[in-house]
Amino acid sequence: MPATIIDGKAAAAELRQRISHDVAQLPEPPGLATVLVGDDPASAVYVASKRRQCVQAGMRDLHRHLPADIGAAELAAVVDDLNADPAVTGILLQLPLPRHLDAANLIARIDPDKDVDGLTIASVGRLALGAPGLRPCTPAGVIALLDRAGVRLEGAEAVVVGRSHLVGKPMAQLLLERNATVTVCHSRTRDLATACRRADVLIAAAGLPRMIGPDHVKPGATVIDVGIHRTDAGLCGDVDTATVAEVAGAITPVPGGVGPMTIAMLLSNTLTAARCAGRESAAA
Ligand code: NDP
């Protein structure tokens, strides 16, 4: 029997509705500062979508569009301004940055309490320690999708393919936090298919089109496809959806799976940051 499709679009719409409701209860709307440097077309599309959904959720859109040739010091000063501005609840520096800019240095400048992408060293450390903090949007969105689909994580064998700072590593940590038994695979893994076949929950985040086939999947497993690739035939993920769906128990589609959840989690993080800032100012 073909796999159940895990509908990320519906999950994201539900989550956005809850966020809009909660935003309306706040004394002040949260403000999301998206920072776009240059005119990379894919980045422009992502940022436009984030801004649109931020406004739809009742938040303030505090976008900054900066020229591709901006200097590192100038961009650092923009980040400092946003850190200091009380109207700015969350800061998102859209990646990739133009080559002459050091993304790690600039991300490190973001106030961790405004780090709605969850990428600063403080956020990474908080996640590693299991302390409260803002979690990276894509892996947090995957956990929310799994929960909504009723997938039990405690004690489950979870395999993550990919170990990037953005997706694979935080994904593994979030699964561990939920008491899954976690295996992390990467480009040097020997016999990837055998490692993947252990998984009750398989997360594909390697960035290679359709690299996960039916041989990688245990019958009945839940398969989450984080990959996004533009091909001549349209969008596809890291999973060969049509063939894997014949083996898996449940699977996310591309598009309409993890992607919509990533932006919904960005809004969720902005709401969390606003609540924390509100508590701090009330305590001061
Ligand atoms: P990276 O390129 O930063 O990381 C890819 C990871 O996959 C690396 O750890 C790499 O291993 C591993 N890898 C590469 N080839 C293989 C292989 N043959 N076998 C096993 N592991 C392999 O990518 P990201 O983590 O940033 O993104 C992954 C995918 O997710 C991309 O397609 C990206 O577009 C998509 N994405 C989707 C998002 C969404 O909202 N849906 C958000 C973010 C990303 P090693 O470390 O050894 O090099």
JSON list of C-alpha atoms in Angstrom, two decimals, residues 10-24 56-57 264 267:
[
{"chain": "A", "resi": 10, "resn": "ALA", "atom": "CA", "xyz": [-1.80, 21.99, 5.93]},
{"chain": "A", "resi": 11, "resn": "ALA", "atom": "CA", "xyz": [0.40, 21.68, 9.03]},
{"chain": "A", "resi": 12, "resn": "ALA", "atom": "CA", "xyz": [2.01, 25.04, 8.31]},
{"chain": "A", "resi": 13, "resn": "ALA", "atom": "CA", "xyz": [-1.37, 26.72, 7.70]},
{"chain": "A", "resi": 14, "resn": "GLU", "atom": "CA", "xyz": [-2.64, 25.42, 11.06]},
{"chain": "A", "resi": 15, "resn": "LEU", "atom": "CA", "xyz": [0.47, 26.61, 12.86]},
{"chain": "A", "resi": 16, "resn": "ARG", "atom": "CA", "xyz": [0.30, 30.04, 11.20]},
{"chain": "A", "resi": 17, "resn": "GLN", "atom": "CA", "xyz": [-3.30, 30.39, 12.31]},
{"chain": "A", "resi": 18, "resn": "ARG", "atom": "CA", "xyz": [-2.35, 29.64, 15.92]},
{"chain": "A", "resi": 19, "resn": "ILE", "atom": "CA", "xyz": [0.52, 32.13, 15.68]},
{"chain": "A", "resi": 20, "resn": "SER", "atom": "CA", "xyz": [-1.76, 34.89, 14.28]},
{"chain": "A", "resi": 21, "resn": "HIS", "atom": "CA", "xyz": [-4.16, 34.31, 17.15]},
{"chain": "A", "resi": 22, "resn": "ASP", "atom": "CA", "xyz": [-1.35, 34.54, 19.72]},
{"chain": "A", "resi": 23, "resn": "VAL", "atom": "CA", "xyz": [0.20, 37.61, 18.06]},
{"chain": "A", "resi": 24, "resn": "ALA", "atom": "CA", "xyz": [-3.14, 39.41, 18.34]},
{"chain": "A", "resi": 56, "resn": "GLN", "atom": "CA", "xyz": [-0.26, 37.89, 7.34]},
{"chain": "A", "resi": 57, "resn": "ALA", "atom": "CA", "xyz": [0.49, 36.74, 10.91]},
{"chain": "A", "resi": 264, "resn": "ALA", "atom": "CA", "xyz": [5.98, 28.77, 9.87]},
{"chain": "A", "resi": 267, "resn": "LEU", "atom": "CA", "xyz": [7.17, 33.01, 12.66]}
]
